[in-house]
mmCIF file of C-alpha atoms in Angstrom:
data_model
loop_
_atom_site.group_PDB
_atom_site.id
_atom_site.type_symbol
_atom_site.label_atom_id
_atom_site.label_comp_id
_atom_site.label_asym_id
_atom_site.label_seq_id
_atom_site.Cartn_x
_atom_site.Cartn_y
_atom_site.Cartn_z
ATOM 1 C CA MET A 1 -3.581 7.428 1.370
ATOM 2 C CA VAL A 2 -0.284 8.397 -0.243
ATOM 3 C CA GLN A 3 1.513 11.553 0.831
ATOM 4 C CA ILE A 4 2.400 14.016 -1.912
ATOM 5 C CA GLY A 5 5.648 15.954 -1.747
ATOM 6 C CA TYR A 6 7.214 18.864 -3.596
ATOM 7 C CA THR A 7 10.712 18.874 -5.088
ATOM 8 C CA MET A 8 13.049 21.831 -4.728
ATOM 9 C CA MET A 9 15.045 21.078 -7.857
ATOM 10 C CA THR A 10 18.344 22.868 -7.558
ATOM 11 C CA GLU A 11 19.099 22.319 -11.254
ATOM 12 C CA GLN A 12 16.312 24.643 -12.390
ATOM 13 C CA ALA A 13 16.142 27.536 -9.905
ATOM 14 C CA GLY A 14 18.435 29.799 -7.906
ATOM 15 C CA PRO A 15 18.733 29.673 -4.109
ATOM 16 C CA ARG A 16 16.334 32.482 -3.202
ATOM 17 C CA ASP A 17 13.693 31.170 -5.584
ATOM 18 C CA LEU A 18 14.038 27.659 -4.189
ATOM 19 C CA VAL A 19 13.349 28.901 -0.677
ATOM 20 C CA ASP A 20 10.353 30.890 -1.921
ATOM 21 C CA HIS A 21 9.096 27.746 -3.650
ATOM 22 C CA VAL A 22 9.229 25.545 -0.549
ATOM 23 C CA VAL A 23 7.474 28.252 1.474
ATOM 24 C CA ARG A 24 4.728 28.239 -1.121
ATOM 25 C CA ALA A 25 4.663 24.430 -1.102
ATOM 26 C CA GLU A 26 4.024 24.514 2.645
ATOM 27 C CA GLU A 27 1.249 27.068 2.198
ATOM 28 C CA THR A 28 -0.306 25.036 -0.622
ATOM 29 C CA GLY A 29 -0.516 21.938 1.539
ATOM 30 C CA PHE A 30 2.156 19.587 0.248
ATOM 31 C CA ASP A 31 2.907 16.875 2.803
ATOM 32 C CA PHE A 32 6.696 17.012 2.561
ATOM 33 C CA SER A 33 9.527 18.363 0.434
ATOM 34 C CA VAL A 34 12.735 16.989 -1.045
ATOM 35 C CA THR A 35 15.796 18.727 -2.468
ATOM 36 C CA SER A 36 18.261 17.607 -5.111
ATOM 37 C CA ASP A 37 21.967 18.137 -4.435
ATOM 38 C CA HIS A 38 23.793 18.970 -7.679
ATOM 39 C CA TYR A 39 27.016 20.646 -8.705
ATOM 40 C CA ALA A 40 25.744 21.008 -12.284
ATOM 41 C CA PRO A 41 22.381 20.851 -14.042
ATOM 42 C CA TRP A 42 21.570 17.874 -16.244
ATOM 43 C CA LEU A 43 21.148 20.189 -19.243
ATOM 44 C CA ALA A 44 22.381 23.747 -19.739
ATOM 45 C CA SER A 45 18.793 24.876 -20.396
ATOM 46 C CA GLN A 46 17.981 24.201 -16.735
ATOM 47 C CA GLY A 47 20.614 26.742 -15.828
ATOM 48 C CA HIS A 48 21.213 26.387 -12.069
ATOM 49 C CA ALA A 49 23.072 24.456 -9.372
ATOM 50 C CA PRO A 50 23.284 26.303 -6.025
ATOM 51 C CA TYR A 51 24.654 24.603 -2.922
ATOM 52 C CA ALA A 52 21.737 22.523 -1.663
ATOM 53 C CA TRP A 53 22.754 22.568 2.008
ATOM 54 C CA SER A 54 22.708 26.358 2.213
ATOM 55 C CA VAL A 55 19.284 26.314 0.556
ATOM 56 C CA LEU A 56 18.067 23.739 3.087
ATOM 57 C CA GLY A 57 19.323 25.809 6.011
ATOM 58 C CA ALA A 58 17.423 28.821 4.724
ATOM 59 C CA ALA A 59 14.355 26.676 4.044
ATOM 60 C CA ALA A 60 14.443 25.343 7.599
ATOM 61 C CA GLN A 61 14.188 28.899 8.899
ATOM 62 C CA ALA A 62 11.610 30.070 6.358
ATOM 63 C CA THR A 63 9.155 27.210 6.986
ATOM 64 C CA SER A 64 7.590 25.748 10.104
ATOM 65 C CA ARG A 65 5.721 22.554 9.166
ATOM 66 C CA ILE A 66 6.865 20.924 5.949
ATOM 67 C CA PRO A 67 9.455 18.125 6.294
ATOM 68 C CA LEU A 68 12.744 18.524 4.423
ATOM 69 C CA MET A 69 14.898 15.858 2.795
ATOM 70 C CA THR A 70 17.906 15.475 0.508
ATOM 71 C CA TYR A 71 16.973 13.561 -2.631
ATOM 72 C CA VAL A 72 19.768 12.642 -2.732
ATOM 73 C CA THR A 73 23.235 13.456 -1.447
ATOM 74 C CA CYS A 74 26.245 11.362 -2.389
ATOM 75 C CA PRO A 75 28.420 10.945 0.744
ATOM 76 C CA THR A 76 31.474 9.423 -0.925
ATOM 77 C CA VAL A 77 33.388 11.610 -3.406
ATOM 78 C CA ARG A 78 32.459 15.289 -3.365
ATOM 79 C CA TYR A 79 31.678 15.077 0.363
ATOM 80 C CA HIS A 80 33.370 13.006 3.052
ATOM 81 C CA PRO A 81 30.786 11.045 5.084
ATOM 82 C CA ALA A 82 31.920 12.657 8.349
ATOM 83 C CA ILE A 83 31.075 16.070 6.891
ATOM 84 C CA VAL A 84 27.707 14.823 5.629
ATOM 85 C CA ALA A 85 26.921 13.630 9.159
ATOM 86 C CA GLN A 86 27.793 17.056 10.576
ATOM 87 C CA LYS A 87 25.655 18.852 7.968
ATOM 88 C CA ALA A 88 22.698 16.560 8.544
ATOM 89 C CA ALA A 89 22.837 16.866 12.325
ATOM 90 C CA THR A 90 22.975 20.653 12.059
ATOM 91 C CA LEU A 91 20.035 20.745 9.674
ATOM 92 C CA GLN A 92 18.005 18.500 11.948
ATOM 93 C CA LEU A 93 18.576 21.044 14.730
ATOM 94 C CA LEU A 94 17.731 24.023 12.522
ATOM 95 C CA SER A 95 14.534 22.387 11.265
ATOM 96 C CA GLN A 96 13.534 21.193 14.757
ATOM 97 C CA GLY A 97 13.336 17.559 13.732
ATOM 98 C CA ARG A 98 11.898 17.901 10.214
ATOM 99 C CA PHE A 99 14.897 16.620 8.251
ATOM 100 C CA ARG A 100 15.583 13.257 6.620
ATOM 101 C CA LEU A 101 18.953 12.442 5.077
ATOM 102 C CA GLY A 102 18.548 10.867 1.641
ATOM 103 C CA LEU A 103 21.756 9.283 0.348
ATOM 104 C CA GLY A 104 22.806 7.563 -2.852
ATOM 105 C CA ALA A 105 25.792 6.230 -4.784
ATOM 106 C CA GLY A 106 25.901 9.435 -6.851
ATOM 107 C CA GLU A 107 26.410 10.553 -10.445
ATOM 108 C CA ASN A 108 29.587 11.371 -12.318
ATOM 109 C CA LEU A 109 27.935 14.686 -13.282
ATOM 110 C CA ASN A 110 28.356 16.012 -9.738
ATOM 111 C CA GLU A 111 31.193 14.013 -8.233
ATOM 112 C CA HIS A 112 33.968 14.251 -10.816
ATOM 113 C CA VAL A 113 34.532 17.941 -10.035
ATOM 114 C CA VAL A 114 36.897 17.231 -7.107
ATOM 115 C CA GLY A 115 39.297 15.389 -9.426
ATOM 116 C CA HIS A 116 39.226 11.973 -7.780
ATOM 117 C CA GLY A 117 37.798 10.197 -10.816
ATOM 118 C CA TRP A 118 34.556 8.234 -11.014
ATOM 119 C CA PRO A 119 34.741 4.715 -9.584
ATOM 120 C CA GLY A 120 32.997 1.688 -11.019
ATOM 121 C CA LYS A 121 29.575 0.619 -9.821
ATOM 122 C CA SER A 122 30.703 -2.065 -7.376
ATOM 123 C CA THR A 123 33.250 0.291 -5.823
ATOM 124 C CA ARG A 124 30.598 2.988 -5.481
ATOM 125 C CA HIS A 125 28.417 0.566 -3.537
ATOM 126 C CA GLU A 126 31.335 -0.358 -1.268
ATOM 127 C CA MET A 127 31.970 3.329 -0.615
ATOM 128 C CA LEU A 128 28.303 4.000 0.111
ATOM 129 C CA THR A 129 28.230 1.144 2.626
ATOM 130 C CA GLU A 130 31.249 2.510 4.476
ATOM 131 C CA ALA A 131 29.790 6.019 4.412
ATOM 132 C CA LEU A 132 26.543 4.782 5.948
ATOM 133 C CA GLU A 133 28.454 3.015 8.715
ATOM 134 C CA ILE A 134 30.411 6.185 9.497
ATOM 135 C CA ILE A 135 27.370 8.463 9.480
ATOM 136 C CA ARG A 136 25.372 6.147 11.725
ATOM 137 C CA ALA A 137 28.268 5.863 14.173
ATOM 138 C CA LEU A 138 28.605 9.642 14.375
ATOM 139 C CA PHE A 139 24.850 10.046 14.918
ATOM 140 C CA GLU A 140 25.190 7.821 17.977
ATOM 141 C CA GLY A 141 27.531 10.343 19.648
ATOM 142 C CA GLY A 142 31.018 9.929 21.049
ATOM 143 C CA LYS A 143 34.291 9.824 19.166
ATOM 144 C CA VAL A 144 34.466 7.754 16.012
ATOM 145 C CA THR A 145 37.618 6.279 14.519
ATOM 146 C CA TYR A 146 37.129 4.254 11.359
ATOM 147 C CA HIS A 147 39.546 2.423 9.103
ATOM 148 C CA GLY A 148 37.876 1.223 5.921
ATOM 149 C CA ASN A 149 38.969 0.291 2.440
ATOM 150 C CA HIS A 150 37.827 3.685 1.160
ATOM 151 C CA PHE A 151 37.500 6.042 4.159
ATOM 152 C CA GLU A 152 39.444 6.965 7.252
ATOM 153 C CA VAL A 153 37.982 8.797 10.218
ATOM 154 C CA ASP A 154 40.255 9.990 13.015
ATOM 155 C CA ALA A 155 38.578 10.622 16.367
ATOM 156 C CA ALA A 156 35.641 12.542 14.915
ATOM 157 C CA LYS A 157 32.749 13.683 17.084
ATOM 158 C CA LEU A 158 29.589 15.663 16.385
ATOM 159 C CA TRP A 159 29.368 18.334 19.060
ATOM 160 C CA ASP A 160 25.858 19.473 18.146
ATOM 161 C CA LEU A 161 23.586 16.458 17.975
ATOM 162 C CA PRO A 162 19.782 16.543 17.825
ATOM 163 C CA GLU A 163 17.810 14.462 20.299
ATOM 164 C CA GLN A 164 16.580 12.381 17.376
ATOM 165 C CA ALA A 165 19.043 11.667 14.601
ATOM 166 C CA PRO A 166 17.814 12.301 11.054
ATOM 167 C CA PRO A 167 16.306 9.163 9.521
ATOM 168 C CA ILE A 168 18.512 7.910 6.698
ATOM 169 C CA GLY A 169 17.141 6.997 3.283
ATOM 170 C CA VAL A 170 19.036 5.218 0.518
ATOM 171 C CA ALA A 171 18.260 5.495 -3.200
ATOM 172 C CA VAL A 172 17.920 2.169 -4.997
ATOM 173 C CA SER A 173 17.952 1.036 -8.609
ATOM 174 C CA GLY A 174 18.867 -2.664 -8.398
ATOM 175 C CA GLU A 175 19.485 -5.651 -6.158
ATOM 176 C CA ARG A 176 22.764 -4.481 -4.630
ATOM 177 C CA SER A 177 21.493 -1.044 -3.659
ATOM 178 C CA CYS A 178 18.306 -2.638 -2.270
ATOM 179 C CA GLU A 179 20.449 -4.896 -0.094
ATOM 180 C CA ILE A 180 22.370 -1.904 1.247
ATOM 181 C CA ALA A 181 19.165 0.056 1.867
ATOM 182 C CA GLY A 182 17.352 -2.840 3.524
ATOM 183 C CA ARG A 183 20.238 -3.432 5.905
ATOM 184 C CA LEU A 184 21.422 0.095 6.697
ATOM 185 C CA ALA A 185 18.635 2.587 5.886
ATOM 186 C CA ASP A 186 15.512 3.752 7.683
ATOM 187 C CA LEU A 187 13.636 4.289 4.409
ATOM 188 C CA VAL A 188 14.023 3.580 0.709
ATOM 189 C CA ILE A 189 14.140 6.080 -2.176
ATOM 190 C CA ALA A 190 13.491 5.429 -5.880
ATOM 191 C CA THR A 191 12.733 7.341 -9.065
ATOM 192 C CA GLU A 192 10.967 4.476 -10.840
ATOM 193 C CA PRO A 193 7.680 2.790 -9.836
ATOM 194 C CA LYS A 194 9.109 -0.717 -9.823
ATOM 195 C CA GLY A 195 7.499 -3.103 -7.389
ATOM 196 C CA GLU A 196 10.543 -5.372 -7.563
ATOM 197 C CA LEU A 197 12.623 -2.656 -5.895
ATOM 198 C CA ILE A 198 10.239 -2.586 -2.954
ATOM 199 C CA SER A 199 10.180 -6.394 -2.778
ATOM 200 C CA SER A 200 13.977 -6.567 -2.786
ATOM 201 C CA PHE A 201 14.241 -3.820 -0.177
ATOM 202 C CA GLU A 202 11.832 -5.672 2.090
ATOM 203 C CA LYS A 203 13.620 -8.985 1.523
ATOM 204 C CA HIS A 204 16.861 -7.468 2.792
ATOM 205 C CA GLY A 205 15.402 -5.991 5.976
ATOM 206 C CA GLY A 206 13.281 -3.072 4.814
ATOM 207 C CA LYS A 207 9.869 -4.489 5.664
ATOM 208 C CA GLY A 208 7.693 -1.860 7.317
ATOM 209 C CA LYS A 209 10.067 1.012 6.519
ATOM 210 C CA PRO A 210 8.866 4.087 4.563
ATOM 211 C CA ARG A 211 9.109 4.114 0.749
ATOM 212 C CA VAL A 212 9.558 7.391 -1.118
ATOM 213 C CA GLY A 213 9.281 7.875 -4.890
ATOM 214 C CA GLN A 214 9.622 10.821 -7.250
ATOM 215 C CA LEU A 215 7.889 11.793 -10.483
ATOM 216 C CA PRO A 216 8.569 14.670 -12.919
ATOM 217 C CA ILE A 217 5.467 16.470 -14.194
ATOM 218 C CA CYS A 218 4.960 19.548 -16.371
ATOM 219 C CA TYR A 219 1.850 21.589 -15.661
ATOM 220 C CA ASP A 220 0.837 24.269 -18.150
ATOM 221 C CA PRO A 221 -2.610 25.281 -19.454
ATOM 222 C CA ASP A 222 -1.033 25.046 -22.916
ATOM 223 C CA ARG A 223 -0.133 21.381 -23.323
ATOM 224 C CA ASP A 224 2.091 22.038 -26.330
ATOM 225 C CA ALA A 225 4.091 24.522 -24.279
ATOM 226 C CA ALA A 226 4.372 21.980 -21.462
ATOM 227 C CA VAL A 227 5.656 19.279 -23.818
ATOM 228 C CA LYS A 228 8.159 21.700 -25.344
ATOM 229 C CA ARG A 229 9.458 22.733 -21.924
ATOM 230 C CA ALA A 230 9.676 19.150 -20.663
ATOM 231 C CA HIS A 231 11.653 18.184 -23.755
ATOM 232 C CA ASP A 232 13.963 21.183 -23.455
ATOM 233 C CA GLN A 233 14.784 20.689 -19.779
ATOM 234 C CA PHE A 234 13.977 17.074 -18.894
ATOM 235 C CA ARG A 235 14.748 14.868 -21.883
ATOM 236 C CA TRP A 236 17.780 13.587 -19.945
ATOM 237 C CA PHE A 237 15.272 11.587 -17.911
ATOM 238 C CA ALA A 238 14.842 9.201 -20.853
ATOM 239 C CA GLY A 239 18.406 7.932 -20.477
ATOM 240 C CA GLY A 240 17.755 5.675 -17.509
ATOM 241 C CA TRP A 241 19.826 5.435 -14.376
ATOM 242 C CA LYS A 242 22.674 3.328 -15.806
ATOM 243 C CA VAL A 243 23.377 6.058 -18.368
ATOM 244 C CA ASN A 244 22.578 9.054 -16.170
ATOM 245 C CA SER A 245 25.028 8.021 -13.456
ATOM 246 C CA GLU A 246 27.958 7.880 -15.876
ATOM 247 C CA LEU A 247 27.838 11.003 -18.087
ATOM 248 C CA PRO A 248 30.180 13.779 -16.895
ATOM 249 C CA ASP A 249 28.578 17.100 -17.847
ATOM 250 C CA PRO A 250 25.548 18.863 -19.397
ATOM 251 C CA ASP A 251 27.154 18.671 -22.846
ATOM 252 C CA GLY A 252 27.304 14.907 -22.496
ATOM 253 C CA PHE A 253 23.607 14.743 -21.635
ATOM 254 C CA ALA A 254 22.786 17.038 -24.537
ATOM 255 C CA GLY A 255 24.628 14.740 -26.924
ATOM 256 C CA ALA A 256 23.168 11.560 -25.471
ATOM 257 C CA THR A 257 19.611 12.885 -25.790
ATOM 258 C CA GLN A 258 19.842 14.659 -29.152
ATOM 259 C CA PHE A 259 17.495 12.165 -30.798
ATOM 260 C CA VAL A 260 14.891 12.115 -28.005
ATOM 261 C CA ARG A 261 11.686 13.607 -29.434
ATOM 262 C CA PRO A 262 9.137 15.766 -27.600
ATOM 263 C CA GLU A 263 6.553 13.013 -27.983
ATOM 264 C CA ASP A 264 8.977 10.553 -26.358
ATOM 265 C CA VAL A 265 9.232 12.798 -23.305
ATOM 266 C CA ALA A 266 5.457 13.264 -23.156
ATOM 267 C CA GLU A 267 5.040 9.496 -22.897
ATOM 268 C CA THR A 268 6.882 9.414 -19.569
ATOM 269 C CA ILE A 269 6.176 12.880 -18.143
ATOM 270 C CA PRO A 270 2.539 14.013 -17.840
ATOM 271 C CA CYS A 271 2.138 17.395 -19.522
ATOM 272 C CA GLY A 272 -0.664 19.957 -19.629
ATOM 273 C CA ASP A 273 -3.462 20.570 -17.137
ATOM 274 C CA ASN A 274 -5.626 17.445 -17.333
ATOM 275 C CA VAL A 275 -5.622 16.256 -13.722
ATOM 276 C CA ASP A 276 -6.512 12.709 -14.746
ATOM 277 C CA ASP A 277 -3.244 12.420 -16.671
ATOM 278 C CA PHE A 278 -1.273 13.336 -13.577
ATOM 279 C CA VAL A 279 -3.243 10.968 -11.345
ATOM 280 C CA GLU A 280 -2.611 8.107 -13.759
ATOM 281 C CA ALA A 281 1.132 8.878 -13.745
ATOM 282 C CA VAL A 282 1.218 8.741 -9.936
ATOM 283 C CA ARG A 283 -0.918 5.600 -9.674
ATOM 284 C CA PRO A 284 1.872 3.093 -10.563
ATOM 285 C CA TYR A 285 3.915 4.371 -7.616
ATOM 286 C CA ALA A 286 1.031 3.824 -5.223
ATOM 287 C CA GLU A 287 0.345 0.395 -6.682
ATOM 288 C CA ALA A 288 4.023 -0.556 -6.379
ATOM 289 C CA GLY A 289 3.895 0.222 -2.662
ATOM 290 C CA PHE A 290 5.309 3.733 -2.422
ATOM 291 C CA GLN A 291 3.764 5.636 0.474
ATOM 292 C CA GLU A 292 5.235 9.043 -0.385
ATOM 293 C CA ILE A 293 5.606 10.526 -3.866
ATOM 294 C CA ALA A 294 7.417 13.802 -4.550
ATOM 295 C CA VAL A 295 6.506 15.576 -7.769
ATOM 296 C CA VAL A 296 8.918 17.735 -9.773
ATOM 297 C CA GLN A 297 7.260 20.609 -11.625
ATOM 298 C CA VAL A 298 9.491 21.092 -14.677
ATOM 299 C CA GLY A 299 10.639 24.669 -15.231
ATOM 300 C CA GLY A 300 12.015 26.940 -12.539
ATOM 301 C CA ASP A 301 10.029 29.881 -13.917
ATOM 302 C CA HIS A 302 6.742 27.962 -13.850
ATOM 303 C CA GLN A 303 6.294 27.212 -10.169
ATOM 304 C CA ARG A 304 3.899 29.920 -8.983
ATOM 305 C CA GLU A 305 1.108 29.056 -11.392
ATOM 306 C CA PHE A 306 1.724 25.398 -10.586
ATOM 307 C CA PHE A 307 1.060 25.991 -6.884
ATOM 308 C CA ASP A 308 -2.257 27.699 -7.621
ATOM 309 C CA TRP A 309 -3.365 24.751 -9.754
ATOM 310 C CA ALA A 310 -1.953 22.106 -7.427
ATOM 311 C CA GLY A 311 -3.771 23.465 -4.388
ATOM 312 C CA LYS A 312 -7.102 23.645 -6.153
ATOM 313 C CA LYS A 313 -6.994 20.537 -8.349
ATOM 314 C CA LEU A 314 -3.930 18.294 -8.206
ATOM 315 C CA LEU A 315 -3.556 17.629 -4.491
ATOM 316 C CA PRO A 316 -7.267 16.888 -3.896
ATOM 317 C CA ALA A 317 -7.249 14.468 -6.839
ATOM 318 C CA LEU A 318 -4.054 12.686 -5.778
ATOM 319 C CA ARG A 319 -5.276 12.227 -2.232
ATOM 320 C CA GLU A 320 -8.114 10.126 -3.601
ATOM 321 C CA LEU A 321 -5.555 7.429 -4.501
#
């Protein structure tokens, strides 16, 4: 049976609302939660981008059962990996062992803001590998000195370490990222239900490790309203990862998606309130081998009604998978 998670999407809600949402997700019965980590929304219509780590700290105190996870944090440009390790260790303590650290190679949208430029894909993978090595070394305790091609660490030590370090997940989209994840991660993360990603992850050392996917959905009793909202706030999703990782700001995503039609969005994002449509959208993830699937309810102002519906209809139906 797959586990169904809830996404605190920082691009579409403010910090207090996000904490309220994860509390409600716990009450509704979601199995786990994940949180995006953005400096800017994909599109201006989403309208938000609070600091995810402050939100997670508050969520850790406001909840008692539901697991928490970054989905995902880039530990290479906007954040130094030594600081990511410190944040993750602290959050694991605050949540009493409920935190998993999801990492990825990042997007220009969020990372360019510190003025260091946006490296090419191969360089980003090199940086992610070094970051993973640094974070793992710090989780082991003791002082860490590291001299890499991209990062330096000078006698760093985490003074507040949890008994169990946060499991580390790595987001994948191709062979190289699958190799990094299989070798250095405790679990794999993906936003597409591609069985070849799981196969590649397992080939490189990921066999038997957890596999977590994510799916945007748009519940609304009025299907036309759901399609309109999904198009307004989530048409960026049609760009694909190779495009989405490169564009620098919401204006760029608006321009790149100006010809995406509402019906195009509705083909990839289930909209409305027909539970069967949502089950069929989740099914490819289960069939590809994902054990955990986090849904994103599109629209920060449309979460409360979603929880009512999800508790009564969606979660029972998805747990039949």
